Tab-separated table of C-alpha atoms in Angstrom:
chain	number	residue	atom	x	y	z
A	21	MET	CA	25.066	-40.641	-16.355
A	22	LYS	CA	28.432	-38.572	-15.237
A	23	CYS	CA	27.227	-37.465	-11.742
A	24	ASN	CA	29.553	-36.720	-8.831
A	25	ILE	CA	28.743	-37.678	-5.223
A	26	GLY	CA	28.339	-34.503	-3.747
A	27	PHE	CA	25.485	-33.931	-6.450
A	28	ARG	CA	24.126	-36.874	-5.803
A	29	ASN	CA	23.828	-36.659	-2.096
A	30	MET	CA	22.308	-33.701	-2.717
A	31	VAL	CA	19.524	-34.642	-4.837
A	32	ALA	CA	18.748	-37.722	-2.277
A	33	SER	CA	18.254	-34.966	0.400
A	34	ALA	CA	16.080	-32.884	-1.740
A	35	CYS	CA	14.082	-35.926	-2.540
A	36	LEU	CA	14.042	-37.077	1.006
A	37	ALA	CA	13.039	-33.697	2.495
A	38	ALA	CA	10.190	-33.316	-0.009
A	39	LEU	CA	8.936	-36.806	0.813
A	40	SER	CA	8.997	-36.292	4.318
A	41	GLY	CA	7.075	-32.515	3.690
A	42	LEU	CA	4.516	-34.361	1.695
A	43	ALA	CA	4.036	-36.704	4.784
A	44	TYR	CA	3.921	-34.331	7.145
A	45	ALA	CA	0.925	-32.285	4.755
A	46	ASP	CA	-0.837	-35.548	4.827
A	47	ASP	CA	-0.506	-35.707	8.815
A	48	ALA	CA	-1.922	-32.312	8.832
A	49	LEU	CA	-4.838	-33.137	6.933
A	50	GLN	CA	-5.355	-36.486	8.712
A	51	ASP	CA	-5.862	-34.294	12.036
A	52	ILE	CA	-9.500	-34.680	12.312
A	53	ALA	CA	-11.020	-33.960	15.742
A	54	ILE	CA	-12.081	-37.144	18.199
A	55	PRO	CA	-15.450	-36.962	18.754
A	56	SER	CA	-16.450	-35.355	21.941
A	57	LEU	CA	-19.471	-34.353	23.648
A	58	VAL	CA	-19.746	-30.752	22.040
A	59	SER	CA	-18.652	-32.154	18.602
A	60	THR	CA	-20.931	-32.059	15.777
A	61	TYR	CA	-20.019	-35.774	15.209
A	62	THR	CA	-22.864	-36.656	17.580
A	63	ASN	CA	-25.322	-34.214	16.033
A	64	GLY	CA	-28.544	-35.984	15.264
A	65	SER	CA	-27.412	-39.100	16.744
A	66	LYS	CA	-30.510	-40.814	18.620
A	67	ALA	CA	-28.311	-43.045	20.981
A	68	TYR	CA	-26.443	-39.907	22.081
A	69	MET	CA	-29.685	-38.274	23.024
A	70	LEU	CA	-30.950	-40.927	24.980
A	71	ALA	CA	-28.032	-41.442	26.769
A	72	LEU	CA	-27.851	-38.080	27.553
A	73	ASN	CA	-31.394	-38.025	28.586
A	74	ASP	CA	-31.901	-34.218	28.333
A	75	ALA	CA	-33.447	-32.974	25.163
A	76	ASP	CA	-32.810	-29.339	25.515
A	77	VAL	CA	-29.182	-29.691	26.578
A	78	ALA	CA	-29.047	-32.425	23.646
A	79	GLN	CA	-30.401	-29.838	21.341
A	80	LYS	CA	-28.294	-26.980	22.459
A	81	GLN	CA	-25.205	-28.903	21.841
A	82	ALA	CA	-26.592	-30.271	18.626
A	83	THR	CA	-26.989	-26.822	17.095
A	84	ALA	CA	-23.523	-25.371	18.809
A	85	THR	CA	-21.346	-24.143	16.022
A	86	PRO	CA	-18.015	-25.570	15.732
A	87	VAL	CA	-15.385	-23.260	17.275
A	88	THR	CA	-12.762	-22.501	14.553
A	89	GLN	CA	-10.047	-20.177	15.618
A	90	ALA	CA	-9.288	-17.146	13.450
A	91	THR	CA	-5.814	-16.555	12.377
A	92	GLU	CA	-4.161	-13.599	12.327
A	93	PHE	CA	-4.051	-12.160	8.893
A	94	LYS	CA	-0.625	-11.531	7.544
A	95	PRO	CA	-0.231	-9.421	4.355
A	96	PRO	CA	1.339	-11.141	1.648
A	97	MET	CA	5.243	-10.915	1.031
A	98	PHE	CA	4.905	-11.217	-2.797
A	99	SER	CA	1.959	-9.386	-4.408
A	100	GLY	CA	1.739	-7.269	-7.482
A	101	SER	CA	1.749	-4.049	-6.018
A	102	ASN	CA	5.276	-4.930	-4.169
A	103	ALA	CA	6.596	-6.368	-7.517
A	104	HIS	CA	5.865	-2.918	-8.926
A	105	LYS	CA	7.521	-1.200	-5.928
A	106	TYR	CA	10.731	-3.184	-6.044
A	107	MET	CA	11.155	-3.043	-9.833
A	108	GLY	CA	10.809	0.619	-9.793
A	109	LEU	CA	13.318	0.807	-7.007
A	110	THR	CA	15.577	-1.650	-8.985
A	111	THR	CA	15.527	0.793	-12.112
A	112	VAL	CA	16.562	3.825	-10.198
A	113	ALA	CA	19.349	1.963	-8.724
A	114	LEU	CA	20.685	0.360	-11.937
A	115	ALA	CA	20.017	3.792	-13.562
A	116	GLY	CA	22.704	5.196	-10.986
A	117	LEU	CA	25.009	2.405	-11.477
A	118	THR	CA	24.813	3.092	-15.339
A	119	MET	CA	25.687	6.774	-14.359
A	120	LEU	CA	28.532	5.896	-12.451
A	121	THR	CA	29.844	3.355	-14.928
A	122	ALA	CA	29.777	5.876	-17.891
A	123	PRO	CA	32.868	5.688	-19.816
A	124	GLY	CA	32.943	9.260	-20.839
A	125	GLU	CA	31.115	11.863	-22.781
A	126	GLY	CA	29.619	10.782	-25.965
A	127	CYS	CA	30.403	13.022	-29.401
A	128	GLU	CA	27.822	14.767	-31.329
A	129	GLN	CA	29.449	18.224	-32.647
A	130	ASN	CA	33.043	18.948	-34.195
A	131	CYS	CA	33.608	15.267	-34.070
A	132	PRO	CA	36.826	13.414	-35.586
A	133	PRO	CA	36.105	11.167	-38.429
A	134	PRO	CA	34.851	7.534	-37.385
A	135	SER	CA	37.950	5.916	-38.365
A	136	GLN	CA	39.901	8.053	-35.856
A	137	GLN	CA	37.396	8.012	-33.057
A	138	PRO	CA	38.111	5.286	-30.386
A	139	LYS	CA	36.169	1.647	-30.937
A	140	ARG	CA	32.779	2.136	-29.128
A	141	GLN	CA	32.317	-0.531	-26.541
A	142	THR	CA	28.536	-1.667	-27.012
A	143	ASN	CA	28.737	-4.644	-24.533
A	144	GLY	CA	30.711	-3.171	-21.559
A	145	THR	CA	29.708	-2.724	-18.070
A	146	HIS	CA	27.818	0.698	-18.684
A	147	ALA	CA	25.978	-0.946	-21.603
A	148	LYS	CA	24.782	-3.826	-19.783
A	149	LEU	CA	23.620	-1.854	-16.656
A	150	ALA	CA	21.817	0.545	-19.285
A	151	LYS	CA	20.101	-2.217	-20.656
A	152	ALA	CA	19.085	-3.916	-17.401
A	153	ALA	CA	17.545	-0.432	-16.248
A	154	ALA	CA	15.842	-0.085	-19.453
A	155	PHE	CA	14.254	-3.638	-19.358
A	156	MET	CA	13.439	-2.985	-15.553
A	157	ALA	CA	11.869	0.351	-16.441
A	158	ALA	CA	9.830	-1.550	-18.925
A	159	ALA	CA	8.765	-4.297	-16.567
A	160	THR	CA	8.166	-1.642	-13.735
A	161	LEU	CA	5.480	-0.189	-16.272
A	162	THR	CA	3.688	-3.381	-16.615
A	163	THR	CA	3.307	-4.213	-13.547
A	164	GLY	CA	2.002	-0.773	-12.603
A	165	VAL	CA	-0.545	-1.071	-15.621
A	166	LEU	CA	-1.484	-4.645	-14.071
A	167	ASN	CA	-1.805	-3.526	-10.606
A	168	HIS	CA	-2.701	-0.090	-10.336
A	169	TRP	CA	-4.884	0.289	-13.601
A	170	ASP	CA	-7.908	1.476	-11.550
A	171	ASP	CA	-5.781	4.230	-9.346
A	172	PHE	CA	-5.444	6.470	-12.569
A	173	HIS	CA	-8.422	8.952	-12.596
A	174	LEU	CA	-7.953	11.989	-15.038
A	175	GLU	CA	-11.367	13.584	-13.355
A	176	ASP	CA	-8.977	14.062	-10.210
A	177	GLY	CA	-6.708	16.438	-12.260
A	178	TRP	CA	-3.023	16.586	-13.288
A	179	THR	CA	-2.191	17.202	-9.652
A	180	ASP	CA	-3.611	13.834	-8.285
A	181	PRO	CA	-0.688	11.861	-6.838
A	182	ASP	CA	-1.057	8.666	-8.633
A	183	ASN	CA	-1.976	10.880	-11.931
A	184	MET	CA	1.211	12.474	-11.759
A	185	HIS	CA	3.150	9.055	-10.752
A	186	VAL	CA	1.716	7.499	-13.898
A	187	MET	CA	3.169	10.415	-16.165
A	188	LEU	CA	6.304	10.936	-14.720
A	189	GLY	CA	7.024	7.125	-14.467
A	190	THR	CA	6.102	6.512	-18.112
A	191	ALA	CA	7.858	9.632	-19.248
A	192	GLY	CA	11.100	8.630	-17.496
A	193	ALA	CA	10.984	5.163	-18.692
A	194	LEU	CA	10.444	6.140	-22.359
A	195	LEU	CA	13.128	8.418	-22.198
A	196	MET	CA	15.618	5.939	-20.488
A	197	MET	CA	14.667	3.214	-23.538
A	198	TYR	CA	15.272	6.003	-25.814
A	199	ALA	CA	18.582	7.010	-24.688
A	200	VAL	CA	19.877	3.112	-24.631
A	201	ASN	CA	18.013	2.630	-27.877
A	202	LYS	CA	19.824	5.593	-29.030
A	203	SER	CA	23.073	4.619	-28.047
A	204	ALA	CA	22.894	1.082	-29.092
A	205	LYS	CA	22.046	1.897	-32.436
A	206	SER	CA	24.894	4.541	-33.121
A	207	SER	CA	28.500	3.379	-34.558
A	208	VAL	CA	30.044	6.348	-32.816
A	209	PRO	CA	29.882	8.072	-29.497
A	210	THR	CA	26.675	9.992	-28.897
A	211	SER	CA	25.180	11.840	-26.378
A	212	HIS	CA	22.565	10.361	-24.559
A	213	ALA	CA	23.232	10.855	-20.933
A	214	ALA	CA	21.147	13.906	-20.497
A	215	MET	CA	18.049	12.248	-22.003
A	216	ALA	CA	18.912	9.068	-19.586
A	217	GLU	CA	19.303	11.188	-16.471
A	218	LEU	CA	16.136	13.190	-16.939
A	219	GLY	CA	14.340	9.784	-17.606
A	220	ALA	CA	15.817	8.596	-14.128
A	221	ALA	CA	15.174	11.737	-12.247
A	222	ALA	CA	11.351	11.643	-13.587
A	223	MET	CA	10.946	8.023	-12.213
A	224	VAL	CA	12.951	9.303	-9.196
A	225	VAL	CA	10.221	11.966	-8.708
A	226	ALA	CA	7.185	9.517	-9.603
A	227	ILE	CA	8.455	7.201	-6.794
A	228	LYS	CA	8.472	10.066	-4.479
A	229	LEU	CA	4.984	11.268	-5.124
A	230	THR	CA	3.435	8.060	-3.954
A	231	TRP	CA	6.001	6.958	-1.594
B	1	MET	CA	36.535	10.327	2.586
B	2	SER	CA	37.430	13.786	1.127
B	3	LYS	CA	36.292	16.592	2.974
B	4	LYS	CA	33.758	17.534	0.303
B	5	LEU	CA	32.030	14.281	0.537
B	6	LYS	CA	31.962	14.293	4.366
B	7	VAL	CA	30.171	17.599	4.024
B	8	VAL	CA	27.692	16.189	1.688
B	9	ALA	CA	26.904	13.107	4.006
B	10	LEU	CA	26.460	15.525	6.915
B	11	LEU	CA	24.214	17.838	5.151
B	12	ALA	CA	22.236	14.730	3.623
B	13	GLY	CA	21.956	13.129	7.415
B	14	THR	CA	20.840	16.381	8.612
B	15	LEU	CA	17.937	16.800	5.999
B	16	ILE	CA	16.690	13.158	6.525
B	17	VAL	CA	16.576	13.847	10.441
B	18	ASN	CA	14.895	16.992	9.842
B	19	GLY	CA	12.685	15.749	7.190
B	20	ALA	CA	11.246	12.677	9.391
B	21	ALA	CA	10.585	15.526	11.863
B	22	LEU	CA	9.116	18.204	9.730
B	23	ALA	CA	7.332	15.328	7.646
B	24	GLU	CA	3.554	16.700	7.947
B	25	GLU	CA	4.606	20.418	8.509
B	26	SER	CA	5.689	21.428	5.210
B	27	PHE	CA	6.124	20.618	1.577
B	28	GLY	CA	10.088	20.775	2.551
B	29	GLY	CA	9.543	18.277	5.135
B	30	TRP	CA	7.917	16.196	3.074
B	31	LEU	CA	10.277	16.248	0.287
B	32	ILE	CA	13.185	15.430	2.208
B	33	ASN	CA	11.552	12.969	4.131
B	34	PHE	CA	12.198	9.167	3.583
B	35	ASP	CA	9.400	7.535	5.803
B	36	ARG	CA	6.434	6.333	3.830
B	37	THR	CA	3.614	8.543	3.527
B	38	LYS	CA	1.462	6.692	0.839
B	39	GLU	CA	-1.399	6.239	3.541
B	40	VAL	CA	-3.317	7.970	5.751
B	41	LYS	CA	-1.469	9.571	8.859
B	42	PRO	CA	-2.388	7.337	11.990
B	43	VAL	CA	-3.876	9.076	14.947
B	44	THR	CA	-1.479	9.997	17.479
B	45	ASP	CA	-3.750	12.098	19.507
B	46	LYS	CA	-4.329	10.140	22.774
B	47	ARG	CA	-7.192	12.015	23.840
B	48	TYR	CA	-8.938	11.506	20.217
B	49	LEU	CA	-8.347	7.769	20.336
B	50	LYS	CA	-9.948	7.421	23.592
B	51	GLU	CA	-13.076	9.734	22.954
B	52	CYS	CA	-13.861	8.739	19.434
B	53	GLY	CA	-12.595	5.140	19.763
B	54	GLU	CA	-14.785	4.714	22.786
B	55	CYS	CA	-17.725	4.317	20.288
B	56	HIS	CA	-16.461	3.665	17.086
B	57	PHE	CA	-13.207	3.011	15.015
B	58	ALA	CA	-11.405	6.075	15.391
B	59	TYR	CA	-11.138	7.356	11.718
B	60	GLN	CA	-8.222	9.139	11.186
B	61	PRO	CA	-8.642	13.117	10.235
B	62	GLY	CA	-7.221	12.341	6.687
B	63	LEU	CA	-10.335	10.552	5.654
B	64	LEU	CA	-12.374	13.610	5.438
B	65	PRO	CA	-11.400	17.403	4.491
B	66	ALA	CA	-11.250	20.059	7.314
B	67	ARG	CA	-14.831	21.712	6.376
B	68	SER	CA	-16.415	17.840	7.110
B	69	TRP	CA	-14.504	18.030	10.399
B	70	GLU	CA	-15.874	21.313	11.195
B	71	LYS	CA	-19.425	20.497	10.233
B	72	LEU	CA	-19.107	17.248	12.272
B	73	LEU	CA	-17.131	18.306	15.556
B	74	ASN	CA	-19.174	20.981	17.091
B	75	ALA	CA	-21.940	21.262	19.920
B	76	ASP	CA	-24.821	21.077	17.873
B	77	ALA	CA	-23.820	18.630	15.477
B	78	LEU	CA	-22.763	16.298	18.351
B	79	LYS	CA	-26.107	16.461	20.181
B	80	ASN	CA	-27.221	14.179	17.134
B	81	HIS	CA	-24.133	12.265	15.953
B	82	PHE	CA	-25.778	9.729	13.269
B	83	GLY	CA	-28.572	9.203	15.783
B	84	ASP	CA	-26.396	9.130	19.047
B	85	ASN	CA	-25.862	11.947	21.431
B	86	ALA	CA	-21.991	12.418	21.420
B	87	GLU	CA	-21.510	15.561	23.582
B	88	PHE	CA	-18.219	16.420	24.884
B	89	ASP	CA	-17.509	18.920	27.411
B	90	LYS	CA	-15.748	22.193	26.099
B	91	ASP	CA	-12.117	21.689	26.412
B	92	THR	CA	-12.179	18.016	24.911
B	93	LEU	CA	-14.369	19.094	22.101
B	94	GLN	CA	-12.025	21.872	21.308
B	95	ALA	CA	-9.170	19.616	21.387
B	96	ILE	CA	-10.775	17.004	19.490
B	97	HIS	CA	-11.885	19.379	16.805
B	98	ASP	CA	-8.468	21.212	16.505
B	99	TYR	CA	-6.783	17.893	16.151
B	100	ALA	CA	-9.201	16.543	13.393
B	101	VAL	CA	-9.040	20.130	11.472
B	102	GLU	CA	-5.419	20.380	11.685
B	103	ASN	CA	-4.577	16.836	10.371
B	104	ALA	CA	-7.432	16.741	8.012
B	105	ALA	CA	-7.326	15.380	4.215
B	106	ASP	CA	-6.734	18.717	2.599
B	107	LYS	CA	-3.917	19.547	4.977
B	108	SER	CA	-2.122	16.134	4.981
B	109	PHE	CA	1.062	15.401	2.863
B	110	TYR	CA	0.145	11.860	2.811
B	111	LYS	CA	-1.040	10.467	-0.613
B	112	ARG	CA	-4.318	8.712	-0.031
B	113	SER	CA	-5.352	11.863	1.904
B	114	ARG	CA	-4.406	14.014	-0.763
B	115	LYS	CA	-6.167	12.236	-3.216
B	116	ILE	CA	-9.340	12.101	-0.847
B	117	ALA	CA	-9.052	15.835	-1.065
B	118	LEU	CA	-8.493	15.993	-4.758
B	119	ALA	CA	-11.839	13.873	-5.468
B	120	THR	CA	-13.741	15.862	-3.184
B	121	ALA	CA	-15.396	18.757	-5.318
B	122	GLU	CA	-15.035	22.192	-3.713
B	123	GLY	CA	-17.270	23.195	-1.180
B	124	GLU	CA	-18.293	19.549	-0.977
B	125	ALA	CA	-18.308	18.449	2.826
B	126	PRO	CA	-19.315	14.820	3.332
B	127	LEU	CA	-19.969	13.820	6.837
B	128	ARG	CA	-19.630	10.281	6.327
B	129	ILE	CA	-16.570	8.357	5.441
B	130	THR	CA	-18.343	6.332	3.147
B	131	GLU	CA	-19.974	9.309	1.447
B	132	VAL	CA	-16.379	10.528	0.276
B	133	ARG	CA	-16.252	10.423	-3.546
B	134	TYR	CA	-12.604	8.686	-3.675
B	135	ILE	CA	-13.585	5.958	-0.949
B	136	LYS	CA	-16.933	4.983	-2.846
B	137	ARG	CA	-15.156	4.754	-5.926
B	138	LYS	CA	-12.595	2.594	-4.614
B	139	HIS	CA	-15.590	-0.030	-3.127
B	140	LYS	CA	-17.823	0.306	-6.274
B	141	ASP	CA	-16.959	-2.921	-7.341
B	142	ILE	CA	-17.391	-5.066	-4.014
B	143	PRO	CA	-20.661	-6.662	-4.090
B	144	GLU	CA	-23.292	-6.058	-1.442
B	145	LYS	CA	-23.648	-9.438	-0.036
B	146	ILE	CA	-19.707	-9.162	1.300
B	147	VAL	CA	-20.314	-5.986	2.846
B	148	LYS	CA	-23.919	-5.525	4.070
B	149	GLY	CA	-25.078	-9.057	3.754
B	150	ASN	CA	-21.811	-10.196	5.608
B	151	LYS	CA	-22.634	-10.576	9.380
B	152	ASP	CA	-19.174	-9.813	10.328
B	153	VAL	CA	-18.847	-6.357	8.177
B	154	LYS	CA	-22.677	-5.180	7.898
B	155	SER	CA	-21.360	-1.655	6.715
B	156	LEU	CA	-18.564	0.023	4.950
B	157	SER	CA	-17.966	2.403	7.866
B	158	ASN	CA	-16.647	-0.609	9.658
B	159	CYS	CA	-13.190	0.225	8.034
B	160	ASN	CA	-11.160	-2.259	10.513
B	161	LYS	CA	-13.298	-5.027	10.102
B	162	CYS	CA	-11.687	-5.852	6.655
B	163	HIS	CA	-8.521	-3.292	6.549
B	164	THR	CA	-6.220	-5.037	8.818
B	165	GLN	CA	-4.154	-2.429	9.493
B	166	ALA	CA	-6.612	0.427	9.347
B	167	ASP	CA	-5.461	1.370	13.016
B	168	LYS	CA	-2.286	2.298	11.319
B	169	GLY	CA	-3.902	4.367	8.813
B	170	VAL	CA	-2.871	1.441	6.133
B	171	PHE	CA	-5.686	0.701	3.482
B	172	ASP	CA	-4.011	-0.984	0.799
B	173	ASN	CA	-5.276	-3.917	-1.202
B	174	ASP	CA	-2.551	-6.158	0.366
B	175	THR	CA	-3.931	-5.623	3.861
B	176	VAL	CA	-7.507	-6.280	2.897
B	177	SER	CA	-8.972	-9.548	4.582
B	178	ILE	CA	-12.689	-9.579	4.302
B	179	PRO	CA	-14.401	-11.777	7.014
B	180	ASN	CA	-16.179	-14.992	5.638
B	181	TYR	CA	-14.685	-14.238	2.252
B	182	PRO	CA	-10.902	-15.085	2.394
B	183	ASP	CA	-10.640	-15.377	-1.585
B	184	TRP	CA	-12.668	-12.010	-2.227
B	185	ASP	CA	-10.504	-11.050	-4.813
B	186	ASN	CA	-10.141	-13.710	-6.923
């Protein structure tokens, strides 16, 4: 196998780090308290009770609950809810970048024949960003459905912020996907910016409503 | 930087700064404010915190509609406040009443408060947080044994036993930790 020394060193370091981590984890597991007067280790021990020569004290100590220190709760850094939030924000950011990198206006009326039109760029920065935005919009919808399905209650009316968030977010994502699809399928420049921008705006409003 | 761009940046900056200050004052203030307002407005009034927090968790006014606070925070009602006498002197009662009513769910721009207000039927004035339709719905799938049967929780009214950031007005799922049931949502 052809492998340079630097890479081999890196792999060796990673293996050592992983092994030392395992050893440390093992140490932590083995960290069992040494038996003491108050530990449950002595619970029910006749010899201990006799040595103590005080049934009442022994009873109290034997039934004492071991003290476990409560650890402070920290909200998870990665959760479904957070994923939905960051995907939504990324969608809007990508939509903004797509808008900024637009090559120019499309043509729908009084257009020159296709042979005279400039060749379409279907894999340029604008197209790539647009596809990424549409993909991210779909991912945002999916994570929203998975993590917030129980926040949508029509009985609270259309003005409920979560209901509006769902409607505007879905409409926005669908408009963006439609715009990308429309442009990608066309062999000549086609107007799709307004639809995509409307979709992005709907998503911004959806985010603001539940921000 | 062009003059036009500078003007726009300055305008945006002013809007953001003003927006933060106006966040709870008006719809316009909320609209241009970028601070997160998805939960319930935390209690900022020291007197409210002290007087209510002495006996129980100082529930944010945004957890009940104004008509509920009107019913709860009057001299007669406080003589029997869920079985206890919680009378205040006239000035304190007035201050607490005004703070609660001004920041009630139906007057707040915070998302969870708006949801509470919208889920409460017109004319309905729940007196307990646990009677609020939205809050009941959010907790309906939680088995009794991990609330009532849990010696460290006992009742849904003890919000801060499980909602670890309840004092900040944050009640989302990510901040829930039920005592004795660390894997409650699995």
